[in-house]
Each structure stands twice: as structure tokens, then as C-alpha cells.
Amino acid sequence: MADTQLQKGFDEPVRDAQQAFRQLLKVMSEPGVIRTLDHADALAELSPAALTTLLSLMDQTTSLWLSPSLDTELIRTNLNFHAGAPRVDQPADADFVMAKAGELTSLDGLKIGEPEYPDRSCTLVIQLDQLEAGDDQPDLLTLKLSGPGIPGQRMLSLSHPGEALLAYLLERPDPFPQGLDLILVSGTRVAAIPRTTQVEVI
């Protein structure tokens, strides 16, 4: 492993992982809320929020699939060194899928969990160009979110996440409690749309 390929992960691994994990719990429990996640620097094409998310959630027991633009030797080397998560060749085998917006042309076959064990599902981490709170961004796609953790409704504006992912969010084809959870990252920002959230485009 070339030393020049290794970049810094967390400054203080235990503290930073705990703080980041709390922020991720916050956005998962309050869908559409945006928080800052910058405990790790950007790594090549991975934004600070994307890398922080992966380092906080992954370990040797969680498998990862990287989309083609992110599946580079530099990124693989650093994720293996800092998190130890095994990389898989097929998204259907992954506990975590990390992709840029639009790179997932189909979500068929991803782990949706089992009726008795819905937690055995895949979490999607999707890197966007833009992610904003509210609905005052005319150049962005605005989603209206409702459901648990949302008083009334909440608006989230974002650059297009890709047709397959948007269709999944609108249709919710999986029988609850099975399904996919979504973490959205952009720069140092993070938000989440868990499987319990109803989504409309406005």
C-alpha cells in the first residue's frame, strides 16, 4: 500500500465517529432536516459528508458497493484502511451502496430486509451536487416529505437524484417494514429520507 495513497480519516477516531453518528441519527429521526457533517475531509470524488458518513457507519461486518466513478484505487485503499469494510462487486450483495446521483439506473435486487429482520436492508448514500432546506430554490427539485419525525410536512430541495431513485421514493414498492433507507450528502451537508417517509414532488 503506497503511503501517498493514504489520506487522513478522522482526527480523533472515537470522538469524531461518535459525534458524526449522533448527527446521522438526528437526520434519520427527523427526515428532511439538514445537518453539517465535516469530520473528515473530501477524498478524491467523495465529499466530506460522504466520507464522514461511510467512516461512521461502516466496519469489518458491513459490505460496501461503490458506483463506477467512485470505485478507484485511492478511495478503496482509504476506506479499507480506515473502516475495513469489505467491498463487493454487485450492489445486490451490499449493506451500503455509495453512488453519485444518477449512477444507479436500477434499484432492483438491493437488500430490502426480511419481514422478521427489516434491519437487514441496504442503506443508500447518494452524493448530490446541491442539497437545500425549504422550497425556495426554483432550479432544484423540491420534495414534500411527511411521516414519522415530521410535524406536518417538510420541504427539501435538491439536484436531481436520478430517475430510478426518484421513482422508488415516490412509489415505495417494498412492503413495509422492508425497504431502503436513503442518506443524501452534498459537500458538508447531510439529510435522510428513511423508508417510513412519504415523498411527493412539488
PDB file of C-alpha atoms in Angstrom:
ATOM      1  CA  MET A   1       0.000   0.000   0.000  1.00  0.00           C
ATOM      2  CA  ALA A   2       1.611   3.236  -1.098  1.00  0.00           C
ATOM      3  CA  ASP A   3       1.885   5.841   1.630  1.00  0.00           C
ATOM      4  CA  THR A   4       0.930   8.541  -0.866  1.00  0.00           C
ATOM      5  CA  GLN A   5      -2.472   6.886  -1.277  1.00  0.00           C
ATOM      6  CA  LEU A   6      -3.378   7.174   2.387  1.00  0.00           C
ATOM      7  CA  GLN A   7      -5.157  10.305   3.491  1.00  0.00           C
ATOM      8  CA  LYS A   8      -6.288  11.357   6.929  1.00  0.00           C
ATOM      9  CA  GLY A   9      -9.583   9.949   8.146  1.00  0.00           C
ATOM     10  CA  PHE A  10     -10.878  11.288  11.452  1.00  0.00           C
ATOM     11  CA  ASP A  11      -8.568  13.469  13.571  1.00  0.00           C
ATOM     12  CA  GLU A  12      -9.819  11.712  16.701  1.00  0.00           C
ATOM     13  CA  PRO A  13     -11.479   8.479  15.519  1.00  0.00           C
ATOM     14  CA  VAL A  14     -13.566   7.683  18.599  1.00  0.00           C
ATOM     15  CA  ARG A  15     -14.775  11.206  19.303  1.00  0.00           C
ATOM     16  CA  ASP A  16     -15.391  12.136  15.665  1.00  0.00           C
ATOM     17  CA  ALA A  17     -17.191   8.878  14.895  1.00  0.00           C
ATOM     18  CA  GLN A  18     -19.471   9.346  17.905  1.00  0.00           C
ATOM     19  CA  GLN A  19     -20.272  12.957  17.014  1.00  0.00           C
ATOM     20  CA  ALA A  20     -20.920  12.106  13.385  1.00  0.00           C
ATOM     21  CA  PHE A  21     -23.074   9.118  14.336  1.00  0.00           C
ATOM     22  CA  ARG A  22     -25.238  11.368  16.519  1.00  0.00           C
ATOM     23  CA  GLN A  23     -25.740  13.732  13.587  1.00  0.00           C
ATOM     24  CA  LEU A  24     -26.719  10.830  11.363  1.00  0.00           C
ATOM     25  CA  LEU A  25     -29.206   9.608  13.970  1.00  0.00           C
ATOM     26  CA  LYS A  26     -30.624  13.145  14.056  1.00  0.00           C
ATOM     27  CA  VAL A  27     -31.263  13.315  10.319  1.00  0.00           C
ATOM     28  CA  MET A  28     -32.646   9.767  10.214  1.00  0.00           C
ATOM     29  CA  SER A  29     -35.109  10.516  13.020  1.00  0.00           C
ATOM     30  CA  GLU A  30     -36.116  13.889  11.517  1.00  0.00           C
ATOM     31  CA  PRO A  31     -36.335  13.290   7.758  1.00  0.00           C
ATOM     32  CA  GLY A  32     -35.502  16.306   5.619  1.00  0.00           C
ATOM     33  CA  VAL A  33     -33.547  18.111   8.342  1.00  0.00           C
ATOM     34  CA  ILE A  34     -30.090  19.134   7.112  1.00  0.00           C
ATOM     35  CA  ARG A  35     -27.021  18.965   9.338  1.00  0.00           C
ATOM     36  CA  THR A  36     -23.318  19.603   8.840  1.00  0.00           C
ATOM     37  CA  LEU A  37     -21.094  16.543   8.586  1.00  0.00           C
ATOM     38  CA  ASP A  38     -17.460  17.510   8.097  1.00  0.00           C
ATOM     39  CA  HIS A  39     -15.448  15.365  10.492  1.00  0.00           C
ATOM     40  CA  ALA A  40     -13.414  14.066   7.544  1.00  0.00           C
ATOM     41  CA  ASP A  41     -12.048  15.949   4.559  1.00  0.00           C
ATOM     42  CA  ALA A  42     -13.006  15.215   0.977  1.00  0.00           C
ATOM     43  CA  LEU A  43     -11.329  12.180  -0.544  1.00  0.00           C
ATOM     44  CA  ALA A  44     -10.982  12.443  -4.317  1.00  0.00           C
ATOM     45  CA  GLU A  45     -14.593  12.390  -5.585  1.00  0.00           C
ATOM     46  CA  LEU A  46     -16.060  11.708  -2.128  1.00  0.00           C
ATOM     47  CA  SER A  47     -17.358  14.825  -0.376  1.00  0.00           C
ATOM     48  CA  PRO A  48     -16.595  15.461   3.314  1.00  0.00           C
ATOM     49  CA  ALA A  49     -20.141  14.449   4.272  1.00  0.00           C
ATOM     50  CA  ALA A  50     -19.932  11.275   2.177  1.00  0.00           C
ATOM     51  CA  LEU A  51     -16.629  10.144   3.662  1.00  0.00           C
ATOM     52  CA  THR A  52     -17.716  11.051   7.192  1.00  0.00           C
ATOM     53  CA  THR A  53     -20.903   9.011   6.733  1.00  0.00           C
ATOM     54  CA  LEU A  54     -19.042   5.950   5.494  1.00  0.00           C
ATOM     55  CA  LEU A  55     -16.405   6.091   8.219  1.00  0.00           C
ATOM     56  CA  SER A  56     -19.111   6.477  10.881  1.00  0.00           C
ATOM     57  CA  LEU A  57     -21.361   3.628   9.759  1.00  0.00           C
ATOM     58  CA  MET A  58     -19.067   1.004   8.254  1.00  0.00           C
ATOM     59  CA  ASP A  59     -16.796  -1.586   9.799  1.00  0.00           C
ATOM     60  CA  GLN A  60     -15.476  -5.070   9.014  1.00  0.00           C
ATOM     61  CA  THR A  61     -19.002  -6.534   9.168  1.00  0.00           C
ATOM     62  CA  THR A  62     -20.664  -4.181   6.662  1.00  0.00           C
ATOM     63  CA  SER A  63     -20.196  -4.655   2.932  1.00  0.00           C
ATOM     64  CA  LEU A  64     -19.923  -1.731   0.519  1.00  0.00           C
ATOM     65  CA  TRP A  65     -20.569  -1.250  -3.174  1.00  0.00           C
ATOM     66  CA  LEU A  66     -19.071   1.791  -4.883  1.00  0.00           C
ATOM     67  CA  SER A  67     -20.505   3.188  -8.097  1.00  0.00           C
ATOM     68  CA  PRO A  68     -18.125   3.269 -11.085  1.00  0.00           C
ATOM     69  CA  SER A  69     -16.998   6.876 -10.667  1.00  0.00           C
ATOM     70  CA  LEU A  70     -16.110   6.245  -7.018  1.00  0.00           C
ATOM     71  CA  ASP A  71     -14.600   2.793  -7.398  1.00  0.00           C
ATOM     72  CA  THR A  72     -10.992   3.968  -7.614  1.00  0.00           C
ATOM     73  CA  GLU A  73      -7.852   2.548  -6.058  1.00  0.00           C
ATOM     74  CA  LEU A  74      -7.415   5.674  -3.932  1.00  0.00           C
ATOM     75  CA  ILE A  75     -10.914   5.509  -2.465  1.00  0.00           C
ATOM     76  CA  ARG A  76     -10.819   1.731  -1.995  1.00  0.00           C
ATOM     77  CA  THR A  77      -7.434   1.900  -0.260  1.00  0.00           C
ATOM     78  CA  ASN A  78      -8.504   4.597   2.175  1.00  0.00           C
ATOM     79  CA  LEU A  79     -11.871   3.059   3.031  1.00  0.00           C
ATOM     80  CA  ASN A  80     -10.252  -0.307   3.607  1.00  0.00           C
ATOM     81  CA  PHE A  81      -7.574   1.213   5.832  1.00  0.00           C
ATOM     82  CA  HIS A  82      -9.852   3.479   7.896  1.00  0.00           C
ATOM     83  CA  ALA A  83     -13.035   1.361   8.064  1.00  0.00           C
ATOM     84  CA  GLY A  84     -12.095  -2.147   6.970  1.00  0.00           C
ATOM     85  CA  ALA A  85     -15.444  -2.682   5.246  1.00  0.00           C
ATOM     86  CA  PRO A  86     -15.341  -5.424   2.613  1.00  0.00           C
ATOM     87  CA  ARG A  87     -16.102  -4.209  -0.909  1.00  0.00           C
ATOM     88  CA  VAL A  88     -18.495  -6.227  -3.063  1.00  0.00           C
ATOM     89  CA  ASP A  89     -18.791  -6.331  -6.843  1.00  0.00           C
ATOM     90  CA  GLN A  90     -22.581  -6.325  -7.023  1.00  0.00           C
ATOM     91  CA  PRO A  91     -24.931  -3.809  -5.346  1.00  0.00           C
ATOM     92  CA  ALA A  92     -27.319  -6.651  -4.528  1.00  0.00           C
ATOM     93  CA  ASP A  93     -24.704  -8.001  -2.081  1.00  0.00           C
ATOM     94  CA  ALA A  94     -24.089  -4.682  -0.308  1.00  0.00           C
ATOM     95  CA  ASP A  95     -25.156  -3.403   3.084  1.00  0.00           C
ATOM     96  CA  PHE A  96     -24.201   0.096   1.913  1.00  0.00           C
ATOM     97  CA  VAL A  97     -24.321   1.498  -1.602  1.00  0.00           C
ATOM     98  CA  MET A  98     -22.322   4.675  -2.245  1.00  0.00           C
ATOM     99  CA  ALA A  99     -23.088   6.398  -5.529  1.00  0.00           C
ATOM    100  CA  LYS A 100     -23.236   9.752  -7.209  1.00  0.00           C
ATOM    101  CA  ALA A 101     -26.660  10.972  -8.252  1.00  0.00           C
ATOM    102  CA  GLY A 102     -27.885   9.275 -11.419  1.00  0.00           C
ATOM    103  CA  GLU A 103     -25.421   6.380 -11.331  1.00  0.00           C
ATOM    104  CA  LEU A 104     -27.976   3.889 -10.021  1.00  0.00           C
ATOM    105  CA  THR A 105     -30.050   3.060 -13.074  1.00  0.00           C
ATOM    106  CA  SER A 106     -31.973   0.363 -11.190  1.00  0.00           C
ATOM    107  CA  LEU A 107     -32.644  -0.464  -7.559  1.00  0.00           C
ATOM    108  CA  ASP A 108     -33.902  -3.966  -8.334  1.00  0.00           C
ATOM    109  CA  GLY A 109     -32.250  -6.653  -6.251  1.00  0.00           C
ATOM    110  CA  LEU A 110     -30.955  -4.424  -3.467  1.00  0.00           C
ATOM    111  CA  LYS A 111     -31.395  -5.837   0.035  1.00  0.00           C
ATOM    112  CA  ILE A 112     -34.732  -4.697   1.456  1.00  0.00           C
ATOM    113  CA  GLY A 113     -34.513  -6.769   4.635  1.00  0.00           C
ATOM    114  CA  GLU A 114     -36.825  -9.532   5.729  1.00  0.00           C
ATOM    115  CA  PRO A 115     -40.242  -9.216   7.407  1.00  0.00           C
ATOM    116  CA  GLU A 116     -38.753 -10.513  10.673  1.00  0.00           C
ATOM    117  CA  TYR A 117     -35.463  -8.652  10.207  1.00  0.00           C
ATOM    118  CA  PRO A 118     -36.143  -5.406   8.314  1.00  0.00           C
ATOM    119  CA  ASP A 119     -32.818  -4.010   9.531  1.00  0.00           C
ATOM    120  CA  ARG A 120     -31.010  -6.397   7.180  1.00  0.00           C
ATOM    121  CA  SER A 121     -31.533  -3.956   4.343  1.00  0.00           C
ATOM    122  CA  CYS A 122     -29.305  -1.774   2.227  1.00  0.00           C
ATOM    123  CA  THR A 123     -28.655   1.870   3.026  1.00  0.00           C
ATOM    124  CA  LEU A 124     -28.093   4.127   0.037  1.00  0.00           C
ATOM    125  CA  VAL A 125     -25.669   7.036   0.381  1.00  0.00           C
ATOM    126  CA  ILE A 126     -26.214   9.329  -2.597  1.00  0.00           C
ATOM    127  CA  GLN A 127     -23.908  12.246  -3.327  1.00  0.00           C
ATOM    128  CA  LEU A 128     -25.683  15.255  -4.835  1.00  0.00           C
ATOM    129  CA  ASP A 129     -24.472  18.482  -6.365  1.00  0.00           C
ATOM    130  CA  GLN A 130     -26.857  20.531  -4.193  1.00  0.00           C
ATOM    131  CA  LEU A 131     -28.961  19.985  -1.084  1.00  0.00           C
ATOM    132  CA  GLU A 132     -31.049  22.764   0.464  1.00  0.00           C
ATOM    133  CA  ALA A 133     -33.795  23.110   3.063  1.00  0.00           C
ATOM    134  CA  GLY A 134     -37.148  24.577   2.073  1.00  0.00           C
ATOM    135  CA  ASP A 135     -38.797  25.111  -1.275  1.00  0.00           C
ATOM    136  CA  ASP A 136     -37.400  28.464  -2.439  1.00  0.00           C
ATOM    137  CA  GLN A 137     -34.861  27.011  -4.885  1.00  0.00           C
ATOM    138  CA  PRO A 138     -36.519  27.216  -8.331  1.00  0.00           C
ATOM    139  CA  ASP A 139     -33.637  25.483 -10.101  1.00  0.00           C
ATOM    140  CA  LEU A 140     -33.793  22.430  -7.839  1.00  0.00           C
ATOM    141  CA  LEU A 141     -36.186  19.515  -7.423  1.00  0.00           C
ATOM    142  CA  THR A 142     -38.391  20.090  -4.374  1.00  0.00           C
ATOM    143  CA  LEU A 143     -39.675  17.137  -2.368  1.00  0.00           C
ATOM    144  CA  LYS A 144     -42.502  17.345   0.162  1.00  0.00           C
ATOM    145  CA  LEU A 145     -41.855  14.907   2.986  1.00  0.00           C
ATOM    146  CA  SER A 146     -44.349  13.611   5.538  1.00  0.00           C
ATOM    147  CA  GLY A 147     -44.497  10.830   8.064  1.00  0.00           C
ATOM    148  CA  PRO A 148     -42.847   9.905  11.381  1.00  0.00           C
ATOM    149  CA  GLY A 149     -40.425  12.530  12.687  1.00  0.00           C
ATOM    150  CA  ILE A 150     -42.002  15.306  10.607  1.00  0.00           C
ATOM    151  CA  PRO A 151     -44.508  17.705  12.168  1.00  0.00           C
ATOM    152  CA  GLY A 152     -46.952  18.194   9.322  1.00  0.00           C
ATOM    153  CA  GLN A 153     -44.664  18.325   6.314  1.00  0.00           C
ATOM    154  CA  ARG A 154     -41.118  19.338   5.453  1.00  0.00           C
ATOM    155  CA  MET A 155     -39.664  20.606   2.174  1.00  0.00           C
ATOM    156  CA  LEU A 156     -36.294  19.515   0.840  1.00  0.00           C
ATOM    157  CA  SER A 157     -34.737  20.885  -2.362  1.00  0.00           C
ATOM    158  CA  LEU A 158     -32.004  19.011  -4.186  1.00  0.00           C
ATOM    159  CA  SER A 159     -30.351  18.466  -7.510  1.00  0.00           C
ATOM    160  CA  HIS A 160     -31.898  15.526  -9.359  1.00  0.00           C
ATOM    161  CA  PRO A 161     -31.038  12.227  -7.621  1.00  0.00           C
ATOM    162  CA  GLY A 162     -31.624  10.089 -10.723  1.00  0.00           C
ATOM    163  CA  GLU A 163     -34.787   8.683 -12.281  1.00  0.00           C
ATOM    164  CA  ALA A 164     -34.602   5.228 -10.667  1.00  0.00           C
ATOM    165  CA  LEU A 165     -34.130   6.587  -7.159  1.00  0.00           C
ATOM    166  CA  LEU A 166     -36.825   9.247  -7.540  1.00  0.00           C
ATOM    167  CA  ALA A 167     -39.286   6.662  -8.838  1.00  0.00           C
ATOM    168  CA  TYR A 168     -38.517   4.433  -5.852  1.00  0.00           C
ATOM    169  CA  LEU A 169     -39.135   7.258  -3.383  1.00  0.00           C
ATOM    170  CA  LEU A 170     -42.456   8.171  -4.979  1.00  0.00           C
ATOM    171  CA  GLU A 171     -43.754   4.622  -5.426  1.00  0.00           C
ATOM    172  CA  ARG A 172     -42.363   2.865  -2.329  1.00  0.00           C
ATOM    173  CA  PRO A 173     -42.802  -0.598  -3.884  1.00  0.00           C
ATOM    174  CA  ASP A 174     -41.453  -2.630  -0.956  1.00  0.00           C
ATOM    175  CA  PRO A 175     -43.844  -3.993   1.695  1.00  0.00           C
ATOM    176  CA  PHE A 176     -43.271  -2.170   4.980  1.00  0.00           C
ATOM    177  CA  PRO A 177     -41.306  -2.667   7.224  1.00  0.00           C
ATOM    178  CA  GLN A 178     -38.986  -3.779   4.444  1.00  0.00           C
ATOM    179  CA  GLY A 179     -37.360  -1.155   2.270  1.00  0.00           C
ATOM    180  CA  LEU A 180     -34.361   1.030   1.567  1.00  0.00           C
ATOM    181  CA  ASP A 181     -33.152   3.949   3.677  1.00  0.00           C
ATOM    182  CA  LEU A 182     -31.581   6.926   1.924  1.00  0.00           C
ATOM    183  CA  ILE A 183     -28.847   9.274   3.129  1.00  0.00           C
ATOM    184  CA  LEU A 184     -28.251  12.342   0.959  1.00  0.00           C
ATOM    185  CA  VAL A 185     -24.911  14.138   1.062  1.00  0.00           C
ATOM    186  CA  SER A 186     -23.618  17.245  -0.659  1.00  0.00           C
ATOM    187  CA  GLY A 187     -20.400  18.981   0.315  1.00  0.00           C
ATOM    188  CA  THR A 188     -20.568  19.071   4.111  1.00  0.00           C
ATOM    189  CA  ARG A 189     -24.357  18.681   4.276  1.00  0.00           C
ATOM    190  CA  VAL A 190     -26.366  15.594   5.076  1.00  0.00           C
ATOM    191  CA  ALA A 191     -30.075  14.752   5.177  1.00  0.00           C
ATOM    192  CA  ALA A 192     -32.010  11.489   5.185  1.00  0.00           C
ATOM    193  CA  ILE A 193     -35.189  10.003   3.777  1.00  0.00           C
ATOM    194  CA  PRO A 194     -35.862   6.730   5.626  1.00  0.00           C
ATOM    195  CA  ARG A 195     -38.320   4.104   4.426  1.00  0.00           C
ATOM    196  CA  THR A 196     -41.052   5.491   6.717  1.00  0.00           C
ATOM    197  CA  THR A 197     -41.191   8.815   4.853  1.00  0.00           C
ATOM    198  CA  GLN A 198     -43.801   9.599   2.218  1.00  0.00           C
ATOM    199  CA  VAL A 199     -42.433  11.665  -0.670  1.00  0.00           C
ATOM    200  CA  GLU A 200     -44.148  13.922  -3.208  1.00  0.00           C
ATOM    201  CA  VAL A 201     -42.656  16.178  -5.887  1.00  0.00           C
ATOM    202  CA  ILE A 202     -43.973  19.745  -5.890  1.00  0.00           C
TER     203      ILE A 202
END
